[in-house]
mmCIF file of C-alpha atoms in Angstrom:
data_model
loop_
_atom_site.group_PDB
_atom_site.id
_atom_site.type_symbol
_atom_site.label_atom_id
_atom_site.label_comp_id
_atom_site.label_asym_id
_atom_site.label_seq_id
_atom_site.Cartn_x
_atom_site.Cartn_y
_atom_site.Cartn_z
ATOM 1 C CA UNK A 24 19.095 45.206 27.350
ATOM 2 C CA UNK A 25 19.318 42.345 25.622
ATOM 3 C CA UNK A 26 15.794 41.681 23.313
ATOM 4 C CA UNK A 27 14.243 37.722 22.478
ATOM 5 C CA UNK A 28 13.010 36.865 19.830
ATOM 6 C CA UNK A 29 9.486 38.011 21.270
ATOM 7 C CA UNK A 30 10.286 41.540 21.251
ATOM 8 C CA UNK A 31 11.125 41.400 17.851
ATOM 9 C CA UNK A 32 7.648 39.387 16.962
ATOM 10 C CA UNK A 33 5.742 42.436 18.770
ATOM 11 C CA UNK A 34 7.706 44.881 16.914
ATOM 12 C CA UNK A 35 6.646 43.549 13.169
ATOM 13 C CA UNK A 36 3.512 42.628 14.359
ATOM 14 C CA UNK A 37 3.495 39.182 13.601
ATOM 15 C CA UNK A 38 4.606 35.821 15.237
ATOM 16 C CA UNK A 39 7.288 34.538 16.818
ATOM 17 C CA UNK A 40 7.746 31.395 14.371
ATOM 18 C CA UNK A 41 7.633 34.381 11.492
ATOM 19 C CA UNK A 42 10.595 36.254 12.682
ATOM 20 C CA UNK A 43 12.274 32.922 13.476
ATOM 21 C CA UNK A 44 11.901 32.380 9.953
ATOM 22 C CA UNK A 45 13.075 35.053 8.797
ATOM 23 C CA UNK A 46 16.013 34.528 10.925
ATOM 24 C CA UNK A 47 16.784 31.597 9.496
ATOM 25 C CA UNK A 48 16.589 32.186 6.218
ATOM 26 C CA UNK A 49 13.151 30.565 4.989
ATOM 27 C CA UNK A 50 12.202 31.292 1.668
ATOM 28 C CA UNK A 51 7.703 31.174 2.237
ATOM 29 C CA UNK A 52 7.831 34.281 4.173
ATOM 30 C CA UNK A 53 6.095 36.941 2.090
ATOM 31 C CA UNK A 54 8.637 39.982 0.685
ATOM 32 C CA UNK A 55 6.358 42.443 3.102
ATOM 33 C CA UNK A 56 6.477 40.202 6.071
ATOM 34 C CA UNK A 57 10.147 39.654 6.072
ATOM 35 C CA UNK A 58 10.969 43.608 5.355
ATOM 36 C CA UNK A 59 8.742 44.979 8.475
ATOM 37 C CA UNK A 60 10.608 41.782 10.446
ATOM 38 C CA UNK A 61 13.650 42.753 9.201
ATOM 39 C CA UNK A 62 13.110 46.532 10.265
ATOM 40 C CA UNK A 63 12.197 45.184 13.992
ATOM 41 C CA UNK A 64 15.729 43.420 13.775
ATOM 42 C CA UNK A 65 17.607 46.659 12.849
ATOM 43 C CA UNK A 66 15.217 49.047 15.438
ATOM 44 C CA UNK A 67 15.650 46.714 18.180
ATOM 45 C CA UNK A 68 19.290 45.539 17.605
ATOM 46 C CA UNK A 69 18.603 41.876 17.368
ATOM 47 C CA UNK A 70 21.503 38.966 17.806
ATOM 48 C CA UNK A 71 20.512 35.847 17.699
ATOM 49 C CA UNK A 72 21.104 33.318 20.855
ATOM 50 C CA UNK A 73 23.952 31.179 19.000
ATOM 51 C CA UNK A 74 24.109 29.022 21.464
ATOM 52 C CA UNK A 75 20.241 28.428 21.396
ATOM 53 C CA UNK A 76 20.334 28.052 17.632
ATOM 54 C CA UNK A 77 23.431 25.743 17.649
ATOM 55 C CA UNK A 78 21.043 23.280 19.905
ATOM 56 C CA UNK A 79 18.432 23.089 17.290
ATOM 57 C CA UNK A 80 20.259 23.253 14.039
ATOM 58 C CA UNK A 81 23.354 21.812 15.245
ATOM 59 C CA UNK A 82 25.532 24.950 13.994
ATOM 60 C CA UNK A 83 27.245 27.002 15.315
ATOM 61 C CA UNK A 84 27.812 29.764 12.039
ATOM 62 C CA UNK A 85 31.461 29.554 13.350
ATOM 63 C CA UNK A 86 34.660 28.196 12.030
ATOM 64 C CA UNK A 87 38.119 28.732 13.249
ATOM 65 C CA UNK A 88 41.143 29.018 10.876
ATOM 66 C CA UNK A 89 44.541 27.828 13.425
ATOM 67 C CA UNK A 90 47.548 29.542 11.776
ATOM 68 C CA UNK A 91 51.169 29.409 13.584
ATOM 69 C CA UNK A 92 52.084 32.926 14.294
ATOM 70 C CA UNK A 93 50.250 36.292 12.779
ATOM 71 C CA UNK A 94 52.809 38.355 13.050
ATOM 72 C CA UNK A 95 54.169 36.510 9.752
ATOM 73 C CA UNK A 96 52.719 38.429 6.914
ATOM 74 C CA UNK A 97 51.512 35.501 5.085
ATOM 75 C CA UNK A 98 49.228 34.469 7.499
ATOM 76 C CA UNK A 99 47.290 37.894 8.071
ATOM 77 C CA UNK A 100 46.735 38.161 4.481
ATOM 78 C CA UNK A 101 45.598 34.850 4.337
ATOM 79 C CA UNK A 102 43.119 34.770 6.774
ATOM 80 C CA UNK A 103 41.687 37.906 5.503
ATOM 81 C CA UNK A 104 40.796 35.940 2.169
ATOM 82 C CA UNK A 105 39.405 32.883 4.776
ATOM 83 C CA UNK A 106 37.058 35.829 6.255
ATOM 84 C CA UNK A 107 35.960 37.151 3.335
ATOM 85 C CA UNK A 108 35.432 33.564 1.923
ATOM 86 C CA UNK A 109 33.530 32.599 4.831
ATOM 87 C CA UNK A 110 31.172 35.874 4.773
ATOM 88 C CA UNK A 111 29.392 34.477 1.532
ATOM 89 C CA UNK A 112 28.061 31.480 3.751
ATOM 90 C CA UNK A 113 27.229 33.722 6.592
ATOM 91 C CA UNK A 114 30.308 32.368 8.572
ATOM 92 C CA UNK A 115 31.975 34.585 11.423
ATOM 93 C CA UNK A 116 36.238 33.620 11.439
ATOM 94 C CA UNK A 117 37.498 32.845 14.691
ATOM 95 C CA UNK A 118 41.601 33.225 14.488
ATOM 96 C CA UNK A 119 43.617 30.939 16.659
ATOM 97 C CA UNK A 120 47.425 31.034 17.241
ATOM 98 C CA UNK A 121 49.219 28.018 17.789
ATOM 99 C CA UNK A 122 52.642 28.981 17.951
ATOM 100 C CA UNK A 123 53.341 25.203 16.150
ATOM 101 C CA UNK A 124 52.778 23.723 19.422
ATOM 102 C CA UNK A 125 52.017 20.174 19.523
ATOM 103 C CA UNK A 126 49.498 20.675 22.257
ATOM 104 C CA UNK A 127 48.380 24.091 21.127
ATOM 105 C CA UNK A 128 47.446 22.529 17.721
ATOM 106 C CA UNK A 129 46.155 19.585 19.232
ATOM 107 C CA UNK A 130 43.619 21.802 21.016
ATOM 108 C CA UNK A 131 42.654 23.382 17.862
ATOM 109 C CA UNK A 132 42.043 20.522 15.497
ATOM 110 C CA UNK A 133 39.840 19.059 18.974
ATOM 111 C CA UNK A 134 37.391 21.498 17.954
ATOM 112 C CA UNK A 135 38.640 24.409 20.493
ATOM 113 C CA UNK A 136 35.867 24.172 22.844
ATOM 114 C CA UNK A 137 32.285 21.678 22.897
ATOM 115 C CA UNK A 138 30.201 22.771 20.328
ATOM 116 C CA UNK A 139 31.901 25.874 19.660
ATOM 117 C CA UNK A 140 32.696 25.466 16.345
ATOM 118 C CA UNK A 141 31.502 23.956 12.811
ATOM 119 C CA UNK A 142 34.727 22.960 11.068
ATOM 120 C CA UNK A 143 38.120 23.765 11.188
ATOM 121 C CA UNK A 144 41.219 25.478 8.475
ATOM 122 C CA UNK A 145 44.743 24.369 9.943
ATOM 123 C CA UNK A 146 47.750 25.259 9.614
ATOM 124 C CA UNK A 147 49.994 22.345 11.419
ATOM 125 C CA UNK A 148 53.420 22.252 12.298
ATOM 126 C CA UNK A 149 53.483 19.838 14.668
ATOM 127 C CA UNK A 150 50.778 17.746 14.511
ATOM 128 C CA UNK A 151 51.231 14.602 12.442
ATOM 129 C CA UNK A 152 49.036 12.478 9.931
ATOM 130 C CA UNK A 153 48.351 10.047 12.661
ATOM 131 C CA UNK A 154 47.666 12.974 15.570
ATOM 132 C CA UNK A 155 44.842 14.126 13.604
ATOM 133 C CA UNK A 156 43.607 10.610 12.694
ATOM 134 C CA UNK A 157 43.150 10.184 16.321
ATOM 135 C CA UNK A 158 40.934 12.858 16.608
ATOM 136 C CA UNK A 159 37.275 13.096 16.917
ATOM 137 C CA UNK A 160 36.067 13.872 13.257
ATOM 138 C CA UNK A 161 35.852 18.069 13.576
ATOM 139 C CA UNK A 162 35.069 18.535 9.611
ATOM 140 C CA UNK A 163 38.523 20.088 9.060
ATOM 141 C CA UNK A 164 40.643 21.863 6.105
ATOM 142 C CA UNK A 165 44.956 21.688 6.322
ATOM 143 C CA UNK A 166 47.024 24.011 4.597
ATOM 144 C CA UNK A 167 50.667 23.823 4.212
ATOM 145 C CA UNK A 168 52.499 20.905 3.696
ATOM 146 C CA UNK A 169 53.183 19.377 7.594
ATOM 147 C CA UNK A 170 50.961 16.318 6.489
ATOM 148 C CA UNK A 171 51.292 14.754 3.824
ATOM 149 C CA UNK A 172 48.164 12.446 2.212
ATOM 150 C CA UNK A 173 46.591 13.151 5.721
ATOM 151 C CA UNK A 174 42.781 12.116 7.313
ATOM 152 C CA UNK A 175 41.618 15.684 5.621
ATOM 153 C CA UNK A 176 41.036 18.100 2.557
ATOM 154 C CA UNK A 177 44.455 19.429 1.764
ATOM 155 C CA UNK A 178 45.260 22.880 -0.163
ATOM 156 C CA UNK A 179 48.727 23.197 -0.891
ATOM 157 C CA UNK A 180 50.946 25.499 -2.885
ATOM 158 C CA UNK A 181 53.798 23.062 -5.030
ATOM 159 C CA UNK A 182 56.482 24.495 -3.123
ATOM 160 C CA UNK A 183 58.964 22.559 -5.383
ATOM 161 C CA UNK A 184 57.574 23.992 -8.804
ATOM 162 C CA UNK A 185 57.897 27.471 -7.165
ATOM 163 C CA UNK A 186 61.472 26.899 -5.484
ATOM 164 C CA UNK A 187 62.318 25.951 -8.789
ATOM 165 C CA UNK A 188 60.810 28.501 -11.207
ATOM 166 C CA UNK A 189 62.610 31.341 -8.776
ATOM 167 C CA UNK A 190 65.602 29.967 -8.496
ATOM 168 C CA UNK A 191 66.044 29.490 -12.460
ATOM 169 C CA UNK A 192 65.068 33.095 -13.199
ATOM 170 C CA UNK A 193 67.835 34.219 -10.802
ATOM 171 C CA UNK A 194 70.401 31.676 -12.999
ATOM 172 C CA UNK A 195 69.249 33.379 -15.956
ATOM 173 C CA UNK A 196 69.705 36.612 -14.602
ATOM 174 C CA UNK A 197 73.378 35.405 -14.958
ATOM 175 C CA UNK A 198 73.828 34.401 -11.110
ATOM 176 C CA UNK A 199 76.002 31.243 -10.599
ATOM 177 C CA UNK A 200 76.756 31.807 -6.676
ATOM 178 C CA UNK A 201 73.045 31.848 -5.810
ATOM 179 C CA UNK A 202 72.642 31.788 -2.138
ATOM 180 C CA UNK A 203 69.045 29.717 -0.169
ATOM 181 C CA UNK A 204 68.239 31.038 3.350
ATOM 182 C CA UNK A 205 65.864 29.171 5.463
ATOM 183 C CA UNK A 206 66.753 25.569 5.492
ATOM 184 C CA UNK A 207 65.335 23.855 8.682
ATOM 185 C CA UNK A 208 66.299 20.646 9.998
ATOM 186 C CA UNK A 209 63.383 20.382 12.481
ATOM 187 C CA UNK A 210 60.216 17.900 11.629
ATOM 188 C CA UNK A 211 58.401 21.089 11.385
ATOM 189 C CA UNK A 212 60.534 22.074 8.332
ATOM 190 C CA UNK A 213 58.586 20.412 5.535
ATOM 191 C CA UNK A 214 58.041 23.793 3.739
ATOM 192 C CA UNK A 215 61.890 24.644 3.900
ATOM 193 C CA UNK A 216 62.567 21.302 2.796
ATOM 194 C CA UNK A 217 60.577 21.331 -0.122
ATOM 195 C CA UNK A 218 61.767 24.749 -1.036
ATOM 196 C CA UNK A 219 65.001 23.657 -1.003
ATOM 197 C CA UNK A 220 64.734 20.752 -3.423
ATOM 198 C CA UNK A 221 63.481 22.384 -5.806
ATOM 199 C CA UNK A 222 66.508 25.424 -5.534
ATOM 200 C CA UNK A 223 68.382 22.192 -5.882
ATOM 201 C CA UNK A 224 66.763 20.804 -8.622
ATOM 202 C CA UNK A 225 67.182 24.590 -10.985
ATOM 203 C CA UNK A 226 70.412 24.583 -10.081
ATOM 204 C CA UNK A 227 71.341 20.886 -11.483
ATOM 205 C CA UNK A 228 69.006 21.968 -14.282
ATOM 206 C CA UNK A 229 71.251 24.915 -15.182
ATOM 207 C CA UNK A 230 74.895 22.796 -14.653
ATOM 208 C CA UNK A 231 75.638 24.309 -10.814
ATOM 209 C CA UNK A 232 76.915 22.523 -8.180
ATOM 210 C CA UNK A 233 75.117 22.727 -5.067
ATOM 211 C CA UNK A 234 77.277 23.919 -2.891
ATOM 212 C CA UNK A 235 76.207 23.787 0.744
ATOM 213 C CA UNK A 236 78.121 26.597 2.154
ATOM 214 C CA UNK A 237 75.634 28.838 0.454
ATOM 215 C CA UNK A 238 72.746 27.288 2.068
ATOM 216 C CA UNK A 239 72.032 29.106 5.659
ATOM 217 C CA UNK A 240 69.819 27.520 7.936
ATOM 218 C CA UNK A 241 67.028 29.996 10.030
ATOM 219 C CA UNK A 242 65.056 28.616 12.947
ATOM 220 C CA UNK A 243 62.317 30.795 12.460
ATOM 221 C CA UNK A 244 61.388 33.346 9.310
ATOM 222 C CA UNK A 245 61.507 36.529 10.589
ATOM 223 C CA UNK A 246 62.874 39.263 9.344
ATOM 224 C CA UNK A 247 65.624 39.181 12.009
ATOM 225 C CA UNK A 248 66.710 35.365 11.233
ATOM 226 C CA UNK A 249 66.768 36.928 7.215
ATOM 227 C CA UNK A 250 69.518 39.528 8.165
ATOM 228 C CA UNK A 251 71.561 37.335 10.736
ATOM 229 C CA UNK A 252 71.809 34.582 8.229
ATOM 230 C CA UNK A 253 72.854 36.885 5.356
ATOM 231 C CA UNK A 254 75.526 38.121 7.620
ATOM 232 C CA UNK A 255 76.644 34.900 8.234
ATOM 233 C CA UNK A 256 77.002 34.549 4.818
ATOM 234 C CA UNK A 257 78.789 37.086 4.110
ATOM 235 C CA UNK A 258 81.383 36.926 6.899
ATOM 236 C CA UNK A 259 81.802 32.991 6.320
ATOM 237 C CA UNK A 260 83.738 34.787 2.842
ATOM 238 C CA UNK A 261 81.146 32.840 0.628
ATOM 239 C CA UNK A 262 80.073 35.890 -1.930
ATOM 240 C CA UNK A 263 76.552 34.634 -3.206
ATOM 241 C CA UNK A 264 75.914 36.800 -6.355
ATOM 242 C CA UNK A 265 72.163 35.988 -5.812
ATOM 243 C CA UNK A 266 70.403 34.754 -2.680
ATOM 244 C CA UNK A 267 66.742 32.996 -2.623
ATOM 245 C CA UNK A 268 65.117 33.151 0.643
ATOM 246 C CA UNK A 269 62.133 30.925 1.586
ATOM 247 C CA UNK A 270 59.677 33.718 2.410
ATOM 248 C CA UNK A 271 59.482 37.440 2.083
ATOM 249 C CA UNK A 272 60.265 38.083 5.571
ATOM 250 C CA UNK A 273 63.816 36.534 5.635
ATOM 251 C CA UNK A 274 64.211 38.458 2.240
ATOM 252 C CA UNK A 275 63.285 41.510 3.707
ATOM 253 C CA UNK A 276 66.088 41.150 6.800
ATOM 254 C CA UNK A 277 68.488 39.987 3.941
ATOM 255 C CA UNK A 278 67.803 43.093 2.153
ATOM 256 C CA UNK A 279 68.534 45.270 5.186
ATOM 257 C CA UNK A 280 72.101 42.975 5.788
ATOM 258 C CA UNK A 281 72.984 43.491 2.080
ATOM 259 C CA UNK A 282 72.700 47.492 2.843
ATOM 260 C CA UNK A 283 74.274 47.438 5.729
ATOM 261 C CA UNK A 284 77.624 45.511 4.038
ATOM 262 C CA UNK A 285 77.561 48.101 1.598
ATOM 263 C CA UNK A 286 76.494 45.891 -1.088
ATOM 264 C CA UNK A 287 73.787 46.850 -4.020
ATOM 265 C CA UNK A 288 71.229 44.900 -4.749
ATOM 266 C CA UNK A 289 70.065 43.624 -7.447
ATOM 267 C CA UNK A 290 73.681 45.174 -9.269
ATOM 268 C CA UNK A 291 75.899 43.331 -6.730
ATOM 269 C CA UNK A 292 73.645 40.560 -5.155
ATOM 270 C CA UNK A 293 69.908 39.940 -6.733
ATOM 271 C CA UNK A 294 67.210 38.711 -3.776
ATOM 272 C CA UNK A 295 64.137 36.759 -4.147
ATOM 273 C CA UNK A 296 61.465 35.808 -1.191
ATOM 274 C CA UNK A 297 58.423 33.570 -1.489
ATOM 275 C CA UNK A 298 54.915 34.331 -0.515
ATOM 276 C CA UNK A 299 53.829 37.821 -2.346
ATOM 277 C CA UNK A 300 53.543 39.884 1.150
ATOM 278 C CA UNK A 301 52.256 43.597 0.919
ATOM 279 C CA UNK A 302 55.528 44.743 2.251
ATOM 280 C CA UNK A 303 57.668 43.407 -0.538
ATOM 281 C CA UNK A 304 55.836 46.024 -3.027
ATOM 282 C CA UNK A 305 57.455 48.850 -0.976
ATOM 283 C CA UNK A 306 60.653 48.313 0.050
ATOM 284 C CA UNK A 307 63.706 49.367 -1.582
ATOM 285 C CA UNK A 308 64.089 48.177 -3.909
ATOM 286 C CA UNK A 309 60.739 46.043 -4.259
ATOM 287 C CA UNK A 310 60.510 42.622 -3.970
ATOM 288 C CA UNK A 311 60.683 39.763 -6.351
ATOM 289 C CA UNK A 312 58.992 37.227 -5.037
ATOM 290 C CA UNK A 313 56.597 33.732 -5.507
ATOM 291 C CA UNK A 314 53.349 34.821 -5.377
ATOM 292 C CA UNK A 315 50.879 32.017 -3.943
ATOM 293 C CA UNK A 316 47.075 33.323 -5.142
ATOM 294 C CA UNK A 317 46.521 33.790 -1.096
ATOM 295 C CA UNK A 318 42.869 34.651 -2.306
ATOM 296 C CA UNK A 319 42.717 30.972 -4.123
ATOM 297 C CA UNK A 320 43.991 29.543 -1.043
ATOM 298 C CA UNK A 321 41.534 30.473 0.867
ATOM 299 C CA UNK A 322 38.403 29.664 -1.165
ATOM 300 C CA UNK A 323 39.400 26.619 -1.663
ATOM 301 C CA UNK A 324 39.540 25.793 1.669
ATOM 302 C CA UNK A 325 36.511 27.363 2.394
ATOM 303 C CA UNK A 326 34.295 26.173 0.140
ATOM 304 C CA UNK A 327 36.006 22.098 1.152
ATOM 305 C CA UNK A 328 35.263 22.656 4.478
ATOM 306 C CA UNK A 329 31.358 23.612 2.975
ATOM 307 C CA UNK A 330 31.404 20.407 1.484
ATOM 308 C CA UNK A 331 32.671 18.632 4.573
ATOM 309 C CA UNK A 332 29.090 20.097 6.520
ATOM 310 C CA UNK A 333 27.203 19.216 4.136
ATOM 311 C CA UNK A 334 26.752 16.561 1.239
ATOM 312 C CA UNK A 335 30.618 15.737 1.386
ATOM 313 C CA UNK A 336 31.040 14.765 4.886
ATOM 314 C CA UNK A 337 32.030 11.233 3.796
ATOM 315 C CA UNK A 338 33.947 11.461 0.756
ATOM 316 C CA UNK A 339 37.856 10.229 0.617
ATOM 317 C CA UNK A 340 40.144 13.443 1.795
ATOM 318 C CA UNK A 341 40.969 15.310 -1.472
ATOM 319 C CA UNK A 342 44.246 17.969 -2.227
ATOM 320 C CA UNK A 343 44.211 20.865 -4.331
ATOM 321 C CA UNK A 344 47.014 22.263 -5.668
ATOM 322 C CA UNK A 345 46.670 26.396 -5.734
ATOM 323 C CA UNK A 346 48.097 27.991 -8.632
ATOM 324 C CA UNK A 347 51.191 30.164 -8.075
ATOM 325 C CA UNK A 348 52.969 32.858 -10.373
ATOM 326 C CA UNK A 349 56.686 34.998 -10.211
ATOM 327 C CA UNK A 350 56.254 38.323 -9.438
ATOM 328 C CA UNK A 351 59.164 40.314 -10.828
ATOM 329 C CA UNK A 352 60.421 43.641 -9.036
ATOM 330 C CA UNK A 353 63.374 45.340 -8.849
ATOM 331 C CA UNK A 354 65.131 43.012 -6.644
ATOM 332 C CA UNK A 355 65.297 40.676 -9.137
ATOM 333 C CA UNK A 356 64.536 41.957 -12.649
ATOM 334 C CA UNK A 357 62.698 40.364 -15.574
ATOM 335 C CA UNK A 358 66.242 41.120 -17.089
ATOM 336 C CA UNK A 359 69.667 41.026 -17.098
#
């Protein structure tokens, strides 16, 4: 059985515009009022009629966060941050998968369903600067780096100060073969792209050629497309004494190819991945790796889309640039 508001009212003893606000958070309710309403809540199980409350306050309490694919690491540990980010303004998380389908993400940054949501944390791989400036003005949040000076707050991680920073700790490891795996071609590639120029850019710093037969494309970064494109690598007779991949999960398949040809790691080939996932602290060996502050991540974009629902609806998009840091493991040393 489902109780109203009412039940709760007769409960406490009082009225029904009392418990409605306490419900909603009014600060003139006296502290003995609001504890025997809040004891009706708890006795009688309570839930407020979102759907009722949405009408009159025009909220929901709900945002979505639209993310490509959860089975990549990065993402689960990122929306757990969003969640727990959202919890301090009494927000409940819906997840959404979009696969990095145009239509998929076109659904999502539409709002999902009418009224169903407040704002919106994205993700996009296929949508496009001008997609989402055709849409119908869902307060909304973008991660990644898809669009670029886009019609929304931005959070982004500099993907080329990372690339960079990785790649010139594995050149003064000693590494002049030093191997990127990940490249895409695609539109959807901007990530992989960026990643790349700045393993470019370390190794012009340091004096190396780029040499593109030790670049290895993946079409997606699993852990599968790590370990084929290692062994294609390796049986094209290019030796990398080093390989970078562009997240942990293509690291992680690399490091199982690498075993499999026999080959030790970091003594015979060192291996870096980017993103900081939990299982890159327990392989073997563990993980060096760029470590985007996930947690960062996802207050900022929190606390943007807070502003976006309430004084800042108006204001000019902004981007914020989440701090980043190497985390050194055995993969990879902090020495020669």
């Amino acid at each position: 059985m489902r109780h109203r508001l009412k039940d709760v009212a007769e409960r406490a003893g009082v009225s029904v515009k009392t418990v409605s606000n306490v419900v909603n958070g009014y600060q003139h309710v006296r502290p003995d009022t609001r504890a025997r309403v809040e004891r009706a809540i708890a006795e009688l199980n309570y839930r407020p009629n979102l759907s009722a409350r949405s009408l009159r306050k025009g909220r929901t309490g709900i945002i979505a966060l639209a993310v490509p694919e959860l089975d990549i690491p990065y993402f689960a540990e990122l929306a757990r941050h969003v969640v727990t980010a959202a919890a301090e303004h009494g927000w409940t998380v819906l997840i959404d998968q979009t696969g990095g389908g145009h239509e998929q993400e076109r659904r999502a940054a539409s709002g999902i369903g009418d009224h169903l949501i407040d704002g919106l944390i994205l993700s996009p791989l296929a949508l496009t600067a001008d997609d989402l400036a055709s849409l119908d003005g869902l307060p909304m949040v973008l991660l990644g780096e898809r669009v670029d000076h886009g019609p929304a707050d931005h959070v982004v991680v500099d993907n080329v100060a990372a690339a960079r920073e990785i790649t010139a700790h594995l050149v003064g490891l000693g590494r002049r073969r030093i191997a990127a795996i990940g490249f895409q071609r695609t539109p959807e590639g901007a990530s992989a792209r960026l990643r790349l120029a700045g393993y470019a850019a370390a190794l012009a710093d340091a004096g190396l050629g780029y040499d593109e037969r030790l670049v290895a494309s993946a079409t997606a970064w699993h852990r599968a497309d790590g370990a084929a494109a290692m062994r294609a690598l390796l049986d094209s007779g290019v030796r990398p004494d080093a390989v970078f991949c562009f997240n942990d999960t293509l690291a992680l398949g690399a490091l199982r190819a690498l075993h499999e040809a026999g080959l030790r790691v970091p003594e015979d080939v060192a291996v870096a991945g980017f993103d900081d996932i939990e299982d890159g602290r327990f392989s073997i060996p563990t993980l060096t790796t760029v470590a985007p502050d996930k947690e960062r991540i996802g207050r900022l974009a929190v606390e943007l889309l807070a502003g976006r629902l309430t004084a800042d609806r108006d204001a000019p998009p902004r981007e914020l640039v989440a701090p980043h840091r190497l985390a050194l493991r055995e993969s990879a040393p902090d020495h020669p």
